[in-house]
Coordinates of C-alpha atoms and ligand atoms in Angstrom, one line a residue:
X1 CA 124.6 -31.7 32.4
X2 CA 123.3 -33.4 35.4
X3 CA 124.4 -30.6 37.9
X4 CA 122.9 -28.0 35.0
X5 CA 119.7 -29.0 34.9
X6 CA 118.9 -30.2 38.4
X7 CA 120.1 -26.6 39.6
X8 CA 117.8 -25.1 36.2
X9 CA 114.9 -27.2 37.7
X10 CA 115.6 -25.9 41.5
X11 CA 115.4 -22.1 40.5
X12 CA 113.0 -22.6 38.1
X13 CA 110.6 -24.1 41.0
X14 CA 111.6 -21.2 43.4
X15 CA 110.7 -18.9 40.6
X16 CA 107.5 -20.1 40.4
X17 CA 106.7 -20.6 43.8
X18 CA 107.2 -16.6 44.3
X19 CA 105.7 -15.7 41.6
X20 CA 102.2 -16.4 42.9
X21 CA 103.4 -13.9 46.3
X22 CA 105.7 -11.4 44.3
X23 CA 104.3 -7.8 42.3
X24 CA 103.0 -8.6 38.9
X25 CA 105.3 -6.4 37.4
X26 CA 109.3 -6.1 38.2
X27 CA 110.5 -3.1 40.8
X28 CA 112.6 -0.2 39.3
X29 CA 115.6 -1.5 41.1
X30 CA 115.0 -4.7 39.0
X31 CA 114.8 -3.1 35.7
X32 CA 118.0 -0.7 37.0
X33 CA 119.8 -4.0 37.9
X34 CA 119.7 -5.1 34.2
X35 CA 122.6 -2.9 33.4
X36 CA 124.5 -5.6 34.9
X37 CA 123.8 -7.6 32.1
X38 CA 125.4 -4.7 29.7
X39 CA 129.1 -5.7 30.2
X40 CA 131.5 -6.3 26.5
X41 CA 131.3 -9.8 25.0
X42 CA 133.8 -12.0 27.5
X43 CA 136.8 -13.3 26.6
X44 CA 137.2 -16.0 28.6
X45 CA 134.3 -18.7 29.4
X46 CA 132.3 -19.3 32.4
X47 CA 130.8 -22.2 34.5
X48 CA 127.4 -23.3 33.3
X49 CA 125.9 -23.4 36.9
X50 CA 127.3 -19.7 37.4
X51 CA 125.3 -18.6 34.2
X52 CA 122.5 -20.1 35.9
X53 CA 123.0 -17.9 38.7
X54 CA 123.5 -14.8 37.1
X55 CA 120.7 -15.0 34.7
X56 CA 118.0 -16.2 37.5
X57 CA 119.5 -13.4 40.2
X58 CA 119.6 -10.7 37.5
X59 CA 116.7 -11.8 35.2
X60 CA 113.8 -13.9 37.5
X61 CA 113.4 -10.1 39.5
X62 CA 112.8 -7.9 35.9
X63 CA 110.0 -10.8 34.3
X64 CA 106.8 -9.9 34.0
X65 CA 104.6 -12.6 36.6
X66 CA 102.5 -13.2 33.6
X67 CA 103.1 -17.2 35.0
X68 CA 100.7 -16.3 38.4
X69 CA 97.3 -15.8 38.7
X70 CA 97.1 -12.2 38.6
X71 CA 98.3 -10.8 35.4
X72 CA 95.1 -9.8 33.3
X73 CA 97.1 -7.9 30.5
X74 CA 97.0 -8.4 26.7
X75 CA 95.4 -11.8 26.3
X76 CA 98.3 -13.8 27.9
X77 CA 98.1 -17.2 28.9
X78 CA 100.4 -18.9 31.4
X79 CA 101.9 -22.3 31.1
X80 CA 100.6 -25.8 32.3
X81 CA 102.2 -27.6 34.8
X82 CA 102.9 -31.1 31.9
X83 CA 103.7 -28.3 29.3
X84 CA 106.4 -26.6 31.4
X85 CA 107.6 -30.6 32.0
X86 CA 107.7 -31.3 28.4
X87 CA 109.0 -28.2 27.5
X88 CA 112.5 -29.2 29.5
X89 CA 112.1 -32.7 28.0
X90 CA 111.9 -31.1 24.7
X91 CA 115.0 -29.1 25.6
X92 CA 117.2 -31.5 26.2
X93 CA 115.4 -33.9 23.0
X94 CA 117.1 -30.4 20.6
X95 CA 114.8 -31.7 18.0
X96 CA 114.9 -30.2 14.8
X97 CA 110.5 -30.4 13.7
X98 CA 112.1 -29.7 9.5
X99 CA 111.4 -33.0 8.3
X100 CA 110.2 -37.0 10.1
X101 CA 113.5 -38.3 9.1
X102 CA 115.1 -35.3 11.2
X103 CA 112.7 -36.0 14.4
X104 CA 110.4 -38.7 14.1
X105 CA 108.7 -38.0 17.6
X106 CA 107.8 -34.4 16.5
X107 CA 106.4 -35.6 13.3
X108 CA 104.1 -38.2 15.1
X109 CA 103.0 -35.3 18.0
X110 CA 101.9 -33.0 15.5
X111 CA 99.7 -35.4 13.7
X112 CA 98.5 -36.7 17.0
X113 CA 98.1 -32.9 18.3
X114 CA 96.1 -32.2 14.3
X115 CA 93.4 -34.5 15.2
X116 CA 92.7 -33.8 19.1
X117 CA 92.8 -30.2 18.3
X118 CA 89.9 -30.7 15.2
X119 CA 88.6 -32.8 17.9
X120 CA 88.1 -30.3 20.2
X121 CA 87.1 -27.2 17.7
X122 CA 84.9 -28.8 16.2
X123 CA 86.7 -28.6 12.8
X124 CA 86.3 -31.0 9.6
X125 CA 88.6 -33.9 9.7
X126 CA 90.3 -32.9 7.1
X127 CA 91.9 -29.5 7.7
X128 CA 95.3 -29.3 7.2
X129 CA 97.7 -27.7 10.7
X130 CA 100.7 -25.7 10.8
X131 CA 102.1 -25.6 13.9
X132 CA 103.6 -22.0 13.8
X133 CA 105.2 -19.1 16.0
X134 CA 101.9 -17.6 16.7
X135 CA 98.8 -16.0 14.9
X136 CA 100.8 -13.4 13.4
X137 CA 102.2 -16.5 11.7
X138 CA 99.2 -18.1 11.5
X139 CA 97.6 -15.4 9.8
X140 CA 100.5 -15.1 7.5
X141 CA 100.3 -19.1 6.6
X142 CA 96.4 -19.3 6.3
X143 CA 96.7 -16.1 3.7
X144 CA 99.1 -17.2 2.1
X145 CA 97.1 -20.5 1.4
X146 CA 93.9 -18.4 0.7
X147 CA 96.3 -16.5 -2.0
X148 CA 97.5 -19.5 -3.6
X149 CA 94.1 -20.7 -4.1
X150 CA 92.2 -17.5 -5.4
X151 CA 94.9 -16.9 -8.1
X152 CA 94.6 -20.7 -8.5
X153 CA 91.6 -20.8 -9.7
X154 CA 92.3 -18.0 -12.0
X155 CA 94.9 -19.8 -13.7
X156 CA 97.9 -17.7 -11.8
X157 CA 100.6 -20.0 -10.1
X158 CA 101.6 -17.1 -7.4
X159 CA 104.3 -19.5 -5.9
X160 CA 105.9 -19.6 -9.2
X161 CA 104.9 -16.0 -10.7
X162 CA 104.9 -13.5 -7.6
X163 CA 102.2 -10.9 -7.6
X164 CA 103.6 -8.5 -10.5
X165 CA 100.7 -9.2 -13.1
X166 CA 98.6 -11.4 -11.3
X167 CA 95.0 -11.2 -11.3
X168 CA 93.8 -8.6 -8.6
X169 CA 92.4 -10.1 -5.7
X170 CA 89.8 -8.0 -3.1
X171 CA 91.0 -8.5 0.8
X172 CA 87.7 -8.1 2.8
X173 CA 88.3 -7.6 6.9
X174 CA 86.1 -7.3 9.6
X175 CA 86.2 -3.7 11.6
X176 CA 87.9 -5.2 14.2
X177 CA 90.2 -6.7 12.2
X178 CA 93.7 -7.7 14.6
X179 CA 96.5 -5.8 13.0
X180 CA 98.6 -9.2 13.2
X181 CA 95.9 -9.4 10.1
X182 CA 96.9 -6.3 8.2
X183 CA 100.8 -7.2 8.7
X184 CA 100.6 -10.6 7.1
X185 CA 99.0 -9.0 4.6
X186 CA 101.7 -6.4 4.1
X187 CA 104.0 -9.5 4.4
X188 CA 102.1 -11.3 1.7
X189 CA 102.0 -8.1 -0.6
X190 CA 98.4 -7.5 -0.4
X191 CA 99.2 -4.3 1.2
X192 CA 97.8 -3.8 4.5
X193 CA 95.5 -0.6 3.6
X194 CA 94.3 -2.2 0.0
X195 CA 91.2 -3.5 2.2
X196 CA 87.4 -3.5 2.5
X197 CA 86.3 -3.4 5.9
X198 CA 82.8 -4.4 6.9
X199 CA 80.8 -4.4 9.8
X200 CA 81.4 -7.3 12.8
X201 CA 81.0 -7.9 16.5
X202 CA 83.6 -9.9 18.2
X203 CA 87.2 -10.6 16.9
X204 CA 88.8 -13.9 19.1
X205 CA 87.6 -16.8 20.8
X206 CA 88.0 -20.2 18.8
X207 CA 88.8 -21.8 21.8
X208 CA 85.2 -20.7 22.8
X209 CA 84.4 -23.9 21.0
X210 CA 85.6 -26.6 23.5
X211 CA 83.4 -25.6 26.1
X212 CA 79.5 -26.6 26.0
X213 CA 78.3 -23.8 27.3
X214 CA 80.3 -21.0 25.3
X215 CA 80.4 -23.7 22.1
X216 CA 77.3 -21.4 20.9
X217 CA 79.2 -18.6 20.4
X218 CA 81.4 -19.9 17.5
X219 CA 78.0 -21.2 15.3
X220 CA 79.4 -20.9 11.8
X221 CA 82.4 -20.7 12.2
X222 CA 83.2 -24.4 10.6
X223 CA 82.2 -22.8 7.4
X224 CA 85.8 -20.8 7.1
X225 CA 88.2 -22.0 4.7
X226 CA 90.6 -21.2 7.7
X227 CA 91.6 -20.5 11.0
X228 CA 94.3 -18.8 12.9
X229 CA 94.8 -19.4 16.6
X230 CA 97.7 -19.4 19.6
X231 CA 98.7 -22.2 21.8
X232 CA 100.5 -19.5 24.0
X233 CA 97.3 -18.1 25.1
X234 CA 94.7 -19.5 26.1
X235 CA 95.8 -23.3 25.5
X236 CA 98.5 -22.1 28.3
X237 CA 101.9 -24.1 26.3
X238 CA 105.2 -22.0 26.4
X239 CA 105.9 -19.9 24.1
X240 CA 106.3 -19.0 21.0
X241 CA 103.2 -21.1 19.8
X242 CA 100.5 -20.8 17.3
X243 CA 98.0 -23.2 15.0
X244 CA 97.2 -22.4 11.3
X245 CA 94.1 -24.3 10.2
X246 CA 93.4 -24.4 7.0
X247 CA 90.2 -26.9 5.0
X248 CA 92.0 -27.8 1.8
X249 CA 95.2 -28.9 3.6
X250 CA 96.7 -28.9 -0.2
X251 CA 96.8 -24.8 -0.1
X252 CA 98.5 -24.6 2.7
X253 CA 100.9 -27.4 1.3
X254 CA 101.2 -25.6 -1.6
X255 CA 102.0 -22.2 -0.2
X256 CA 104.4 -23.6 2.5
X257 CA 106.7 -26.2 0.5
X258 CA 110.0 -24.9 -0.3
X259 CA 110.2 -26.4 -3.5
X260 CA 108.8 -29.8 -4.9
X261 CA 112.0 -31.4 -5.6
X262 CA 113.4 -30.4 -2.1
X263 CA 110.8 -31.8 -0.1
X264 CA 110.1 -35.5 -1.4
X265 CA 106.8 -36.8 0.1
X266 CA 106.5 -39.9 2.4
X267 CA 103.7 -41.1 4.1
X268 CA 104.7 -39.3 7.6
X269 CA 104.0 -35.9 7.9
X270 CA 106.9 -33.5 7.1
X271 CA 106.3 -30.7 10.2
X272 CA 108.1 -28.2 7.9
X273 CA 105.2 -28.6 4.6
X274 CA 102.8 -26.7 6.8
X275 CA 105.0 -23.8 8.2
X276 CA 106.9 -20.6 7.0
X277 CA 110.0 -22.1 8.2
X278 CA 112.3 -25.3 7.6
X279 CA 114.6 -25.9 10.7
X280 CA 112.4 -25.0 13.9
X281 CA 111.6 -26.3 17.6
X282 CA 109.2 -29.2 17.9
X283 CA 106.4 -27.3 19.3
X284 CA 104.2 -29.9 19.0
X285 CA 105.6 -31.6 22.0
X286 CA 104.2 -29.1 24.6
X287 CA 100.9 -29.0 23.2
X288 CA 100.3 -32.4 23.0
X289 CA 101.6 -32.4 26.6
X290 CA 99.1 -29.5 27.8
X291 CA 96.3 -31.1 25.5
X292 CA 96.9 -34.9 27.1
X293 CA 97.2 -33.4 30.4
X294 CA 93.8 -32.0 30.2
X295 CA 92.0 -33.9 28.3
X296 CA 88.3 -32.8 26.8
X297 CA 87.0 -32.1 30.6
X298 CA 89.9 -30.4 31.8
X299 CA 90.6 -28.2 28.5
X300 CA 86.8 -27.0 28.4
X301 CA 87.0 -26.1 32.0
X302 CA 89.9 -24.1 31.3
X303 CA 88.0 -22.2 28.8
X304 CA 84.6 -22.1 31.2
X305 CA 86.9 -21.0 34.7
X306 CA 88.4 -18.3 33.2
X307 CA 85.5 -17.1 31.6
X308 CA 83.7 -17.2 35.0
X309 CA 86.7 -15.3 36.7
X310 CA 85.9 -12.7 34.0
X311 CA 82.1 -13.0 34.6
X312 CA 83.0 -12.2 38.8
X313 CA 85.1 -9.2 37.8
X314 CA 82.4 -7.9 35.3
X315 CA 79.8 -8.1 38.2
X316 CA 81.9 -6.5 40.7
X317 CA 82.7 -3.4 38.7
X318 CA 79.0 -3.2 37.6
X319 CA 78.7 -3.3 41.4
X320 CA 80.7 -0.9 42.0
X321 CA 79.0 1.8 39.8
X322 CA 81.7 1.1 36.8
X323 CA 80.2 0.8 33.0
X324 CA 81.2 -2.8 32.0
X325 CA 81.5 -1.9 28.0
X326 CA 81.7 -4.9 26.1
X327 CA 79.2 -8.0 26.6
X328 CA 81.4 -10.1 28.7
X329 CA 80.8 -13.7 26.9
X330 CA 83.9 -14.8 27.4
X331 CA 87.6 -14.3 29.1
X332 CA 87.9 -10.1 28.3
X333 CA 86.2 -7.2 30.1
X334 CA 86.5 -3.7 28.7
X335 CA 85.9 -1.2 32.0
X336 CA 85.7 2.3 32.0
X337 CA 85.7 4.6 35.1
X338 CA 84.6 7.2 34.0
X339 CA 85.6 10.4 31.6
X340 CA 89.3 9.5 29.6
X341 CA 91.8 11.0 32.2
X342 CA 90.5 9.0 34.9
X343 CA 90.3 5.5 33.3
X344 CA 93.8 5.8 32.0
X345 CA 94.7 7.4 35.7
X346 CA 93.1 4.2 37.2
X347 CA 95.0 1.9 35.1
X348 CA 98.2 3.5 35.8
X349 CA 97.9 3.3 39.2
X350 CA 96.9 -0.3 39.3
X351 CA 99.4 -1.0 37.0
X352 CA 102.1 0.4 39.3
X353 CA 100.4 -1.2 42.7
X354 CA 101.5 -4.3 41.7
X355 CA 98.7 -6.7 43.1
X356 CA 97.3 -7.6 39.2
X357 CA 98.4 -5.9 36.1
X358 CA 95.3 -4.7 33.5
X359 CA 96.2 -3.1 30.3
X360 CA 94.8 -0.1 28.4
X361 CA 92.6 -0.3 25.2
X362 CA 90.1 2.1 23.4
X363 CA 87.1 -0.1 22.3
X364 CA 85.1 1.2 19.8
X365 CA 86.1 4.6 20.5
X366 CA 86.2 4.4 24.2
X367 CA 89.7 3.9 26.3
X368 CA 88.8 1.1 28.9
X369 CA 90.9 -0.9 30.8
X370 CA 91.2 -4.4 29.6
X371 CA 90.9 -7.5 32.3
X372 CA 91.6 -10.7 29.7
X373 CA 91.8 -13.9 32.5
X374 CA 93.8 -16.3 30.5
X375 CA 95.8 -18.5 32.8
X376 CA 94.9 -21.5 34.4
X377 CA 96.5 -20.4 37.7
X378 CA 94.3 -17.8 38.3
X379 CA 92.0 -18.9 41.7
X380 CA 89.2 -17.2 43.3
X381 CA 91.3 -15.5 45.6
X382 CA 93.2 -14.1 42.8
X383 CA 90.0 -12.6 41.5
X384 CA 88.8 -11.1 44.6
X385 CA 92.1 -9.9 45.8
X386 CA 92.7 -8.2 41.8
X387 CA 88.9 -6.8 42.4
X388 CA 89.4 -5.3 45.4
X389 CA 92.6 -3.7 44.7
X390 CA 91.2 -2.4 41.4
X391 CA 87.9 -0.8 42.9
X392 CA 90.4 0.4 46.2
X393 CA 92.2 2.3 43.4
X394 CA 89.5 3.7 41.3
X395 CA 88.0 4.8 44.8
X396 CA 90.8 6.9 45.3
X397 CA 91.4 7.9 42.3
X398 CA 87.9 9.2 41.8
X399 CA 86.4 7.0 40.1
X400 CA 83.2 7.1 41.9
Ligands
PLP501 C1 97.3 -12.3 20.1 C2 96.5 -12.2 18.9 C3 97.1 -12.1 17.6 C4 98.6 -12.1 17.5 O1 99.1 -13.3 17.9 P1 100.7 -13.5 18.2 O2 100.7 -14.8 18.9 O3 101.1 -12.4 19.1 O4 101.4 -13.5 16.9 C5 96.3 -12.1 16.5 N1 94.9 -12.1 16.6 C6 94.3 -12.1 17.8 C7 92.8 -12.1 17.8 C8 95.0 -12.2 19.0 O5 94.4 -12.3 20.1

């Protein structure tokens, strides 16, 4: 085990050492090079350190470098330097997060990790946390607790009953709804087109609310009955990672426990009361690593840097000539170059330079490129360099 993970940690530091030098986005040969992988199931074992090799010397070239500081697609965040850490620790802990008895340590984190994180959101004291996959998840959970509670109070026990005969309930959504949104409620059997949609601005940004200066822009939002969030974005833990918040912590309870006689209560928390699943990873651990690392200062200026790098890319487009779509108030800027060919031309080609990668979107009807700066390793440099290579491209490609 020794020889495993001291050789895991080398190529894992040579990985990331390259990765701030290397393309964003793998070379053909890389992806070709796969095929490798494609051989029948083998008969006979092999050496752990070789497996090592094979998967870094085969897999490290075809990654994504969404762990640099120059991968704007999607809203993707990379991973702290103490959460990395304590996501080996973790590793080699195999803790099962079911139940305290199972892993007391991952019981305590997540309580710890419950109260820093109302801490820094700004959320009532009270609110019960589900540490889940991601938002899909926590979408699913927080729904599932809003279900259990509106056929509550009319008298319908949905855990118990299902949905055949219950009371009808109206699902409201904003127009931007996320479709993570309208799967959990296909999941929950709402039915994902059985909606209302009104009229909204804005559709992300809770973490908006640990920074001072951007704290503004989520006035209100303590009066939800929940909250669905990711870790593995803008937090920057490992993935998979994602917070349900919910105010009457009893509804999630009560949509998330198996069964009352299964789960007998302590006075610990039991990880698995708040979540869709029973055996799981203790997530908790690198989140309370990334969150202790950082602290209040650091985690706000997380949330304020990156929205600065977003600010410096918004002004050198404008710059540039380029319509900046969307009010850039935090981490995401919506571009367009132009008529629809040519944005999605741009894109490509930026895409396929390698310097940065930007993703596609239409925003209200208009296709844009999407620059989302999400990872605390993007520098400065990073921006300028992505800038330049971005208006170099759009020049070319006439843009302008
Ligand atoms: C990313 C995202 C989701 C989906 O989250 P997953 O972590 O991919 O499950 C949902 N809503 C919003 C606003 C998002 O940004």
């Amino acid at each position: 085990m020794r020889e495993v993970l001291t050789e895991a940690s080398r190529r894992a530091i040579q990985y990331l050492e390259a990765v701030q030098t290397r393309p964003t986005v793998p070379s053909h040969r890389a992806i070709a090079r796969l095929q490798e992988l494609d051989i029948p199931f083998p008969e006979e074992s092999s050496a752990p350190l070789d497996v090592l090799k094979e998967l870094d010397e085969v897999g490290s070239p075809a990654t994504v470098a969404t762990a640099g500081g120059r991968y704007f697609g999607f809203v993707t965040g990379g991973s702290l330097p103490a959460a990395v850490g304590a996501s080996v620790l973790a590793a080699a802990w195999d803790q099962n997060a079911v139940l305290e008895v199972c892993s007391p340590i991952a019981s305590a984190l997540e309580e710890v990790c419950r109260r820093w994180l109302l801490s820094a959101l700004g959320l009532p004291s009270g609110v019960g946390v589900g540490f889940v996959t991601g938002a899909t998840m926590a979408n699913f959970a927080a729904l599932a607790a809003a279900r259990h509670a509106v056929l509550g109070a009319a008298g319908w026990d949905v855990e118990a009953a299902g949905l055949s005969g219950a009371p009808p309930v109206s699902v409201i959504v904003g127009d931007e709804v996320h479709v993570s949104v309208l799967k959990a409620l296909s999941l929950l059997g709402f039915g994902r087109e059985r909606v209302t949609r009104v009229p909204v601005d804005g559709a992300f940004g809770l973490w908006a609310a640990v920074a001072p200066t951007r704290r503004n822009l989520t006035a209100g939002i303590e009066t939800a009955d929940s909250w669905a969030t990711d870790a593995h974005k803008w937090l920057n833990v490992p993935y998979d990672s994602g917070l349900v918040f919910v105010r009457e912590a009893a509804h999630l309870r009560a949509a998330m426990s198996a069964s009352a006689a299964y789960l007998l209560e302590g006075d610990r928390r039991e990880p698995s009361h708040f979540v869709p699943e029973m055996s799981r990873r203790a997530r908790g651990v690198e989140i309370w690593a990334g969150l202790r690392s950082l602290g209040r200062a650091g985690l706000a200026d997380l949330v304020e840097r990156t929205c600065r790098h977003a600010t410096c890319f918004a002004e050198g487009l404008r710059a540039a000539g380029y319509q900046v779509l969307n009010q850039v108030d935090l981490n995401q800027v919506l571009v367009s170059f132009g008529d629809e060919d040519t944005t999605r031309r741009v894109i490509r080609r930026v895409q396929e330079e390698g310097t940065c990668w930007c993703g596609s979107t239409v925003w209200q009807g208009q296709p844009a490129m999407r620059i989302s700066v999400s990872c605390w390793a993007t520098t400065e440099p990073d921006v300028e360099r992505s800038l330049a290579t971005i208006l170099g491209v759009a020049a070319a490609e006439g843009g302008r």
